Tab-separated table of C-alpha atoms and ligand atoms in Angstrom:
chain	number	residue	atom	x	y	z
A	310	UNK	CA	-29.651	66.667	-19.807
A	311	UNK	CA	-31.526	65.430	-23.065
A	312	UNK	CA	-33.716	62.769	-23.059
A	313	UNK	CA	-33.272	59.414	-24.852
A	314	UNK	CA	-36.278	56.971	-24.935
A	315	UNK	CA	-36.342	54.028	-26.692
A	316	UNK	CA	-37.939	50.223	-26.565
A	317	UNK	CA	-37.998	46.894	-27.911
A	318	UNK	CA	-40.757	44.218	-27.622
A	319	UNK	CA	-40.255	40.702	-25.475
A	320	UNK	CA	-41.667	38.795	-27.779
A	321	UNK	CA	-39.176	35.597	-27.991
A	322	UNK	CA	-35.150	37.300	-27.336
A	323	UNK	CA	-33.394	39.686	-29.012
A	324	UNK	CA	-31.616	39.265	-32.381
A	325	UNK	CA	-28.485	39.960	-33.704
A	326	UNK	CA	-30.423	42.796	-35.191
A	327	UNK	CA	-31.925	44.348	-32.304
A	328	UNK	CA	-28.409	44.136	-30.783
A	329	UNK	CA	-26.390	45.855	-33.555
A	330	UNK	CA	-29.168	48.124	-34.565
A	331	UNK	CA	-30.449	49.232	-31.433
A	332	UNK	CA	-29.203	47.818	-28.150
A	333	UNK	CA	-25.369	48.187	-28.505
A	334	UNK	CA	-26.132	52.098	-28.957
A	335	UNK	CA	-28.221	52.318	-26.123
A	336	UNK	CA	-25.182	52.321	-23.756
A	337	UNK	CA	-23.215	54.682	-25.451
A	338	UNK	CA	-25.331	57.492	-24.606
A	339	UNK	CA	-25.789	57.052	-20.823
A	340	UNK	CA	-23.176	59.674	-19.828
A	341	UNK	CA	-24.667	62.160	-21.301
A	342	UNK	CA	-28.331	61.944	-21.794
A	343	UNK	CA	-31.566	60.705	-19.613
A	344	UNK	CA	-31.695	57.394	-20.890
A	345	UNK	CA	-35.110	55.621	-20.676
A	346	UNK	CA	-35.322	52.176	-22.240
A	347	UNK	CA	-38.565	50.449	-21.712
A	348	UNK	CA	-39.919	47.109	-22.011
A	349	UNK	CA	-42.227	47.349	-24.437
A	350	UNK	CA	-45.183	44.722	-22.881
A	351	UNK	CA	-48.269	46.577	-24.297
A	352	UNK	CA	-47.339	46.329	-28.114
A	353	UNK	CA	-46.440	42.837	-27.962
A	354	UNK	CA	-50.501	42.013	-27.032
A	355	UNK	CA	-51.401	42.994	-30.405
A	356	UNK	CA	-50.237	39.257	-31.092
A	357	UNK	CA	-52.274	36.553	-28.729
A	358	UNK	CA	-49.805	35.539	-25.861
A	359	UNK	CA	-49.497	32.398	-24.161
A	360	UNK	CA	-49.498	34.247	-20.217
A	361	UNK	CA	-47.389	31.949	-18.676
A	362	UNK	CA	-44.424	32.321	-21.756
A	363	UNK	CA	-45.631	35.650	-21.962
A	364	UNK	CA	-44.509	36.516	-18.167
A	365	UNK	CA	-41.381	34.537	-18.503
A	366	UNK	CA	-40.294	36.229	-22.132
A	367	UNK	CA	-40.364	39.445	-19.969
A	368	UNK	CA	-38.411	39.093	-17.071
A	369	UNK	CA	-36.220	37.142	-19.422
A	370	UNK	CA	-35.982	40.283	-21.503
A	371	UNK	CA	-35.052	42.491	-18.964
A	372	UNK	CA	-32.285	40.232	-18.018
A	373	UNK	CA	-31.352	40.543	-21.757
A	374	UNK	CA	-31.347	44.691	-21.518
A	375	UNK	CA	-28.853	44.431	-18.264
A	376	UNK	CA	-26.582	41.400	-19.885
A	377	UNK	CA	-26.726	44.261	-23.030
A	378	UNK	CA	-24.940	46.445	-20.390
A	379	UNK	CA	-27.752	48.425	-19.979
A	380	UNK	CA	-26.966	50.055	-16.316
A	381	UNK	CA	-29.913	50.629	-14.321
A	382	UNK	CA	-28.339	52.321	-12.032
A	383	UNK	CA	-27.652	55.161	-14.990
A	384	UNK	CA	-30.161	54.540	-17.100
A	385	UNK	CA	-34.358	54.399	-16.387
A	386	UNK	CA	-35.451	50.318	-17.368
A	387	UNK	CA	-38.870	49.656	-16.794
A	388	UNK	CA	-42.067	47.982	-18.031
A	389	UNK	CA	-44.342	49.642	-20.223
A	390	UNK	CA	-47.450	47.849	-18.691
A	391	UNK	CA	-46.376	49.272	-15.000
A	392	UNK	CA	-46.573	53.510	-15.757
A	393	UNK	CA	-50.400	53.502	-16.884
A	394	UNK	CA	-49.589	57.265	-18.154
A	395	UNK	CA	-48.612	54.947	-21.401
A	396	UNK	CA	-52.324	53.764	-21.825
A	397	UNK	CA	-53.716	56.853	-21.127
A	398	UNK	CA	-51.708	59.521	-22.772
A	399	UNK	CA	-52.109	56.585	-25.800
A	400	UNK	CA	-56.164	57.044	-25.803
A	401	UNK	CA	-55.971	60.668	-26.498
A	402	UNK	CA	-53.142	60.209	-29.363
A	403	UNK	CA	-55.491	57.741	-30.781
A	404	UNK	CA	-57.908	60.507	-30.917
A	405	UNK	CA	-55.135	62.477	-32.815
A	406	UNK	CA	-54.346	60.419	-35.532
A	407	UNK	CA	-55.964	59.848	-38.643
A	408	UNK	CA	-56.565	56.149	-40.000
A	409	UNK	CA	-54.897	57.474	-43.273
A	410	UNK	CA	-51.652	57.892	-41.524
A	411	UNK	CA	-52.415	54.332	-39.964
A	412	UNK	CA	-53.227	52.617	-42.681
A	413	UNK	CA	-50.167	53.666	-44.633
A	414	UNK	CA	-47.520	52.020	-41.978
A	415	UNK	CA	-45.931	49.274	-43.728
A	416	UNK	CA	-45.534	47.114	-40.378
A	417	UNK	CA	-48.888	47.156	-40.054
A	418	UNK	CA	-49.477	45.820	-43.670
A	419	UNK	CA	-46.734	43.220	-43.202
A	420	UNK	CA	-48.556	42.212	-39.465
A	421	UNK	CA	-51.861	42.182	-40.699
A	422	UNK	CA	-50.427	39.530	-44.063
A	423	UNK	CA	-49.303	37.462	-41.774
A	424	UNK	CA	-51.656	37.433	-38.737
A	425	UNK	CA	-54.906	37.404	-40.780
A	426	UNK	CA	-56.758	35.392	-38.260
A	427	UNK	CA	-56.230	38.682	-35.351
A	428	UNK	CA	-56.294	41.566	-37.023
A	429	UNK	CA	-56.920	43.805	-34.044
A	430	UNK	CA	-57.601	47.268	-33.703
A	431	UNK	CA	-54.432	47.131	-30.719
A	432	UNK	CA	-52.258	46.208	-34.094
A	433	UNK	CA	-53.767	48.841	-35.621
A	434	UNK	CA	-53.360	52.086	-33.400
A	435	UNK	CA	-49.310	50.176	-32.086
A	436	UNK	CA	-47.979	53.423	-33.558
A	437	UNK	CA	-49.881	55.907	-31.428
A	438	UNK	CA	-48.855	54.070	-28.415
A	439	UNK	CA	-45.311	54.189	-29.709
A	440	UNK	CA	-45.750	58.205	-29.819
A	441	UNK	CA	-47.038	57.962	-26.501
A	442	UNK	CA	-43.838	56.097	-25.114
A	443	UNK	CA	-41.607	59.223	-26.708
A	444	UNK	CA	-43.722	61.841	-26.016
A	445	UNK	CA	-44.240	61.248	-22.355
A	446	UNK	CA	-40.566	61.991	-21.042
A	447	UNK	CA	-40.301	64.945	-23.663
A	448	UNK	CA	-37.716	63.143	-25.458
A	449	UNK	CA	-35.289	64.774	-27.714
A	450	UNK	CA	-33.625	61.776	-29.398
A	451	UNK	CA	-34.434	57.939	-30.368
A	452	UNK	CA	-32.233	55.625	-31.495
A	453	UNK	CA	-34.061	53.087	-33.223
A	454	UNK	CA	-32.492	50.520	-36.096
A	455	UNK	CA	-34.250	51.443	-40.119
A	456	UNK	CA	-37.676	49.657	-39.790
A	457	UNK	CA	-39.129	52.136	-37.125
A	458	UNK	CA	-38.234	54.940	-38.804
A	459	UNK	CA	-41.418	55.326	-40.251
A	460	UNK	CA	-43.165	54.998	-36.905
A	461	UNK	CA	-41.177	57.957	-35.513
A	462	UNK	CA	-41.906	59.852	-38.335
A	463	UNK	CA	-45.490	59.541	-37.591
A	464	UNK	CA	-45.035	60.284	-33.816
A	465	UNK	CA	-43.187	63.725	-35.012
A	466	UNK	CA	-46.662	64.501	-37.137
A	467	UNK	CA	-48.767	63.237	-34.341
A	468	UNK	CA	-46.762	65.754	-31.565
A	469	UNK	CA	-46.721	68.518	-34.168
A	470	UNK	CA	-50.261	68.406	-34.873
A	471	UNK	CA	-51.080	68.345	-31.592
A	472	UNK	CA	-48.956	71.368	-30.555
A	473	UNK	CA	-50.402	73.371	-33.456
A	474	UNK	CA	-54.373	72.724	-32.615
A	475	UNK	CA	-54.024	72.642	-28.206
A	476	UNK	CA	-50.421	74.811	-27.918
A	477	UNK	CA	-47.317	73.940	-27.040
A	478	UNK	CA	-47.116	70.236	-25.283
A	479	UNK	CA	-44.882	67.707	-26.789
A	480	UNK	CA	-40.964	67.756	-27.839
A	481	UNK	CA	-40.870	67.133	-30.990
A	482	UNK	CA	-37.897	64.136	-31.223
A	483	UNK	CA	-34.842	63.630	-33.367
A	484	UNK	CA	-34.566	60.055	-35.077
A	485	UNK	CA	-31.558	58.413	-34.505
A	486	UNK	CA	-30.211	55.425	-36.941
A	487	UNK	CA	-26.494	53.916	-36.623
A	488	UNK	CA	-24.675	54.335	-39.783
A	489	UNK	CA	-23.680	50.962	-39.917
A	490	UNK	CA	-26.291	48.383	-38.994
A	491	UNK	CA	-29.451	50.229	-38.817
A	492	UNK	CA	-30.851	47.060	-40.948
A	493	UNK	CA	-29.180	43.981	-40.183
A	494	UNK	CA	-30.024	41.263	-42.873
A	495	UNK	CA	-31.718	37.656	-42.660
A	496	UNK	CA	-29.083	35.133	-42.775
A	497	UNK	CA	-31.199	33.467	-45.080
A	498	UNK	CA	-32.075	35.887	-47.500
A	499	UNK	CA	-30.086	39.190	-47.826
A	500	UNK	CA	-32.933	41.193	-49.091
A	501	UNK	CA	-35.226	41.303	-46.055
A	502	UNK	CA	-34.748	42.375	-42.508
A	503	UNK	CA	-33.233	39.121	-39.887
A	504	UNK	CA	-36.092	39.389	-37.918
A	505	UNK	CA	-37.151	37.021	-34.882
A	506	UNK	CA	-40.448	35.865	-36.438
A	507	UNK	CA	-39.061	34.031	-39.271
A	508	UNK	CA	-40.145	30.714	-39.603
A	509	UNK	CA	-37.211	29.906	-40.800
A	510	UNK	CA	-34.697	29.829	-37.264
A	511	UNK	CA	-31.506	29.760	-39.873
A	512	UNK	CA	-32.493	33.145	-41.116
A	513	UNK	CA	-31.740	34.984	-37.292
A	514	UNK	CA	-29.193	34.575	-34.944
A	515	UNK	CA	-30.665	34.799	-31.253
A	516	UNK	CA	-27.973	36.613	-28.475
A	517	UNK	CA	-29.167	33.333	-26.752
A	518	UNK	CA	-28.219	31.121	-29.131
A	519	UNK	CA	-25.727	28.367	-28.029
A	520	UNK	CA	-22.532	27.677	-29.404
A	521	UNK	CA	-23.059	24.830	-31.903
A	522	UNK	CA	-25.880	27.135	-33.334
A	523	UNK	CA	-24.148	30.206	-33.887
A	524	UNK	CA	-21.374	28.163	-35.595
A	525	UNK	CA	-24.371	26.254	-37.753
A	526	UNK	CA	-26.312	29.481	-38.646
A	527	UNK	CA	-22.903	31.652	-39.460
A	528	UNK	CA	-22.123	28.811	-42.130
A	529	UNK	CA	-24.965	28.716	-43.580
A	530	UNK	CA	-25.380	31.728	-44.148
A	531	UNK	CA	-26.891	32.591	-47.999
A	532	UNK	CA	-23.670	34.442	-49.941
A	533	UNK	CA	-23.451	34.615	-53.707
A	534	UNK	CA	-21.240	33.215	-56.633
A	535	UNK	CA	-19.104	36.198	-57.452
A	536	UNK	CA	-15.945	34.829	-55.160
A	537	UNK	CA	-14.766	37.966	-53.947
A	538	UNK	CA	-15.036	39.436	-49.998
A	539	UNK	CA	-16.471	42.941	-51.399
A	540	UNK	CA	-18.868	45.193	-49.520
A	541	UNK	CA	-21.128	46.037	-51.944
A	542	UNK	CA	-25.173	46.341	-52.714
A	543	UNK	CA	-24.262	43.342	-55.980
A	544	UNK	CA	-23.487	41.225	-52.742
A	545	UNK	CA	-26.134	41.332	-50.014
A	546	UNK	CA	-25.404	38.775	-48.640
A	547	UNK	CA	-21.487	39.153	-48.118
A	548	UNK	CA	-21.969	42.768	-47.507
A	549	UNK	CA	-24.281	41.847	-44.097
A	550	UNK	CA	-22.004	39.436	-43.058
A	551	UNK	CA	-18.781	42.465	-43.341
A	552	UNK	CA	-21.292	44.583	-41.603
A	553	UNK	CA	-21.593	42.541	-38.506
A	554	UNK	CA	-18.113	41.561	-38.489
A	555	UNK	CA	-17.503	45.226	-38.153
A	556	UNK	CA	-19.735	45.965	-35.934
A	557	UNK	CA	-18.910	43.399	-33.204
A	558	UNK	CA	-14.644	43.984	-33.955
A	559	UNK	CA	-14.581	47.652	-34.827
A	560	UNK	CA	-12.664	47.150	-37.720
A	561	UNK	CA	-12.775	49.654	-40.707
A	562	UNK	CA	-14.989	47.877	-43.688
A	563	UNK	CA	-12.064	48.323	-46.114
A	564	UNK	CA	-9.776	46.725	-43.323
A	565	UNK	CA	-12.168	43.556	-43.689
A	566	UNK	CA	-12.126	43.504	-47.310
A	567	UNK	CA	-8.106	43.820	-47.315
A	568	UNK	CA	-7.961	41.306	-44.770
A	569	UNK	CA	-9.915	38.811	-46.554
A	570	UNK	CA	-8.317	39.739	-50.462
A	571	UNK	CA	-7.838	36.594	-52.265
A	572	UNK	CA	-9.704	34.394	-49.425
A	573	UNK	CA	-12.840	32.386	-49.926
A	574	UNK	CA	-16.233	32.675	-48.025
A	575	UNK	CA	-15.860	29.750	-46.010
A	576	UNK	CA	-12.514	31.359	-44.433
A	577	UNK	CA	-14.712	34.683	-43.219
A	578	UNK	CA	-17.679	32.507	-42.285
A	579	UNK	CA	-15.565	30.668	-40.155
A	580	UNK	CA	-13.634	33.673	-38.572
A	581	UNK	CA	-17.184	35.652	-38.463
A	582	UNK	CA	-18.763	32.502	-36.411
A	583	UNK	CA	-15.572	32.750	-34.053
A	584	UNK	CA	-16.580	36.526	-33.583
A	585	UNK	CA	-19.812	36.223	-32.675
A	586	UNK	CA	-19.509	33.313	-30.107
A	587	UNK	CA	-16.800	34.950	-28.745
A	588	UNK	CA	-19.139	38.223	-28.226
A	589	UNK	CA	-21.970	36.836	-27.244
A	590	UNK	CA	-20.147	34.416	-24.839
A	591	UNK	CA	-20.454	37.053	-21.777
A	592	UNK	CA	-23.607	38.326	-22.717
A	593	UNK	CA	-24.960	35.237	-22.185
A	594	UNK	CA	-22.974	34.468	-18.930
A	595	UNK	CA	-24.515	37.752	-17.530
A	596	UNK	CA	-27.642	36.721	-18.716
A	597	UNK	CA	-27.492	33.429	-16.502
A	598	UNK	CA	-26.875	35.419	-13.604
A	599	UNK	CA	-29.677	37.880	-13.919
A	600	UNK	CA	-32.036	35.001	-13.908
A	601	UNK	CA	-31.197	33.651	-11.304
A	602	UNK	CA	-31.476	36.735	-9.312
A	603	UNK	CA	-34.917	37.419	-9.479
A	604	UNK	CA	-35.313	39.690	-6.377
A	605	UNK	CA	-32.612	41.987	-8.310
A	606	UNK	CA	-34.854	42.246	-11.617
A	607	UNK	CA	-37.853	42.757	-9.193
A	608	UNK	CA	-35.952	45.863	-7.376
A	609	UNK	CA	-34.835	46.640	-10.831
A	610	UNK	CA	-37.884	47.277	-12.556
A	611	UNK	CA	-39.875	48.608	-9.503
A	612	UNK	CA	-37.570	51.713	-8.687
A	613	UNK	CA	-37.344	52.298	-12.880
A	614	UNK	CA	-41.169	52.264	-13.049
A	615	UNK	CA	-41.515	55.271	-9.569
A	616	UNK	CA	-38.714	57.033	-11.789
A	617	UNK	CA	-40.413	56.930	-14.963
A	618	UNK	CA	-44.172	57.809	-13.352
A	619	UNK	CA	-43.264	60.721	-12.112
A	620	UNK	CA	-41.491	62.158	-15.468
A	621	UNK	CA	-45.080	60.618	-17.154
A	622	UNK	CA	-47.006	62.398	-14.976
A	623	UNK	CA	-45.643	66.035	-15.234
A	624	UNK	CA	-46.563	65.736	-18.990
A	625	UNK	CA	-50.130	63.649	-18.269
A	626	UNK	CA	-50.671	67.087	-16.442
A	627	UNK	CA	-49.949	69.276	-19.236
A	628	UNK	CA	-51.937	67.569	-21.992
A	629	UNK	CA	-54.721	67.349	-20.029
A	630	UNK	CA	-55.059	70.651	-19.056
A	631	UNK	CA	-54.365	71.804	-22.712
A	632	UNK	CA	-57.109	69.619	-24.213
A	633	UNK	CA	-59.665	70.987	-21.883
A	634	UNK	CA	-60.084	67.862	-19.527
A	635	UNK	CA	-61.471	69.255	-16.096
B	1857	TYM	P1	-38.552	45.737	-31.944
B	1857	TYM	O1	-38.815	45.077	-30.638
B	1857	TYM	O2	-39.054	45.067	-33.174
B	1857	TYM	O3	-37.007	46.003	-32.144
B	1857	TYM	C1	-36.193	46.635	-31.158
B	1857	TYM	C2	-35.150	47.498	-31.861
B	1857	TYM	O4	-34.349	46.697	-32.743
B	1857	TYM	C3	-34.308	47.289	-34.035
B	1857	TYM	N1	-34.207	46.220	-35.047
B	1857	TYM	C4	-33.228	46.112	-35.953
B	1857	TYM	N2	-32.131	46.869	-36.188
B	1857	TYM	C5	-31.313	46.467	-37.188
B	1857	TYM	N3	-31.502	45.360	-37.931
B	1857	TYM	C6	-32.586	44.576	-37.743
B	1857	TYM	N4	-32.767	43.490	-38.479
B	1857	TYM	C7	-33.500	44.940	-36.709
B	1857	TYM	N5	-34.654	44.396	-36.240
B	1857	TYM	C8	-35.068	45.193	-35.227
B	1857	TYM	C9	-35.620	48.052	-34.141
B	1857	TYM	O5	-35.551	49.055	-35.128
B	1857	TYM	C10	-35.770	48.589	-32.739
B	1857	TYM	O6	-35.022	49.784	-32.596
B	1857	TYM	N6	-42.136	49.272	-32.140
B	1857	TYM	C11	-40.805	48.962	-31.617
B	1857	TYM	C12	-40.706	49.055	-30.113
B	1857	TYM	C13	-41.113	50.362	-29.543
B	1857	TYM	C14	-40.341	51.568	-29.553
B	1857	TYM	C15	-41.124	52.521	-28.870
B	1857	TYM	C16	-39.086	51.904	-30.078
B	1857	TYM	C17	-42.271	50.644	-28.893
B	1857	TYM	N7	-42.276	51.934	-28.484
B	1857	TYM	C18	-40.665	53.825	-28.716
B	1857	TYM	C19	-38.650	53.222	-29.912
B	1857	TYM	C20	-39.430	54.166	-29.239
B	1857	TYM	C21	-40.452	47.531	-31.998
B	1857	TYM	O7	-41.319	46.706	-32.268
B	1857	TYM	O8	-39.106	47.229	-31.895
């Protein structure tokens, strides 16, 4: 089978974003690839953690990949901080990328605006651990939503470079982007990214959110003055909010727009905050009762960690051998 790897941080929960960019797509692939979906723990100490939060945001994350309908018992779940092959093989990528390449990653540039009090050399080199995530488990494919794309770009030169100068070592992998949803929008403003460090908690929609919020933040939600229900790049913000509402229904984008012909925003707002209660309803039920089972999250992560050491090892083997280490 080919091998899927992919990852997302537990800083605070996942997004709407995350979900329909990169979660939801996750599942679809566990019949008929090697799925590995890690919890990302390492990356998220390029920003100073609180340890006690820290510990909880991450069991409360994995909860969040099962409650996702991640399977564990299909697909590999572990945490990133428990196969040390991730550290390791991570040091000698370091060693294999230039700070040009670095210095050009626009997440880096927005991270280091906004965190110019800790601008750490972890925050830095985050994209040659990334490659070292994929390139472990020789992974052929990663779906990802539109803001890592240059990342995995980078971890294609990275494992190309590396073949070429020490021989034939790393797969080099395929990105893979949704067609719809790779870059779900703030609610707030249309033009950038929903993201979960926003100061402004309007702008994302948690999967955690409660009820009365998700019904607060769909309404609110920045539209425009033209008065028609149009997917189109004149309406951002309209044309994120038909984006989700396909997403999470299925429906065809010109069945929204006939749908809605003649009706005003506050009619799909309304319907749209229905939708997404009603969808994240039993995510969140699930989520309840994977935290309250913390014995299952423990057996959970520990038999996903053995699985995913061994894979990390065979290639730890390999690139050390080809670089010369004794
Ligand atoms: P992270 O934790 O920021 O996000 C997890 C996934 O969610 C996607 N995503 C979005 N998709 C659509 N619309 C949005 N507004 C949106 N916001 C986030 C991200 O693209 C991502 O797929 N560096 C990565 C984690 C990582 C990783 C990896 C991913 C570490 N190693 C190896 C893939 C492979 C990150 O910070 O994702």
């Amino acid at each position: 089978k080919k091998v899927i790897f992919s990852g997302a941080q537990p800083t605070g929960t996942l997004t709407l974003g995350n979900y329909l960019g990169a979660i939801q797509n996750w599942k679809s692939f566990e019949d008929d690839f090697q799925c590995i979906y890690s919890i990302v723990d390492l990356h998220s100490l390029t920003i100073r953690t609180n340890p006690e939060e820290f510990k909880e945001s991450c069991l409360s994350m994995l909860a969040q990949y099962l409650a996702c309908g991640i399977n564990p018992d299909k697909n590999i779940v572990f945490f990133q901080s428990h196969v040390p092959q991730h550290s390791e093989l991570a040091w000698i990528l370091n060693c294999n990328t230039y700070m040009g390449e670095l210095n050009r990653m626009t997440q880096f540039k927005d991270k280091s605006a906004n965190h110019k009090d800790n601008i750490n050399a972890g925050l830095f080199a985050y994209p040659a651990l990334q490659a070292a995530d994929i390139l472990l488990y020789k992974t052929n494919l990663v779906p990802v939503g539109q803001d890592q794309k240059q990342h995995l770009e980078l971890a294609r030169d990275i494992a190309t470079r590396f073949n070429n100068n020490y021989g034939e070592t790393f797969v080099v992998p395929e990105i893979y982007t949704p067609k719809l949803g790779a870059k779900i929008m703030s609610l707030q403003n249309p033009n950038v990214k929903m993201s979960k460090s926003d100061e402004n908690p309007n702008a994302y929609i948690s999967i955690l959110d409660d009820e009365k919020n998700l019904i607060k933040k769909m309404k609110r939600a920045v539209t425009d003055n033209e008065g028609v229900i149009r997917y189109s790049d004149e309406q951002p913000g309209i044309k994120n909010l038909i984006t989700i509402y396909s997403k999470l229904t299925g429906l065809q984008i010109e069945e929204i727009e006939n749908k809605y012909e003649g009706k005003g925003y506050g009619h799909l707002k309304t319907d749209l905050a229905e939708i997404v209660v009603e969808s994240l309803n039993p995510i969140q039920t699930t989520y309840n009762k994977y935290m309250n089972a913390p014995d299952y999250l423990q057996e959970v992560y520990t038999k996903g960690a053995d699985k995913a050491k061994e894979l990390a090892e065979d290639t730890m083997k390999k690139v050390k051998n080809n670089i010369g280490l004794v």
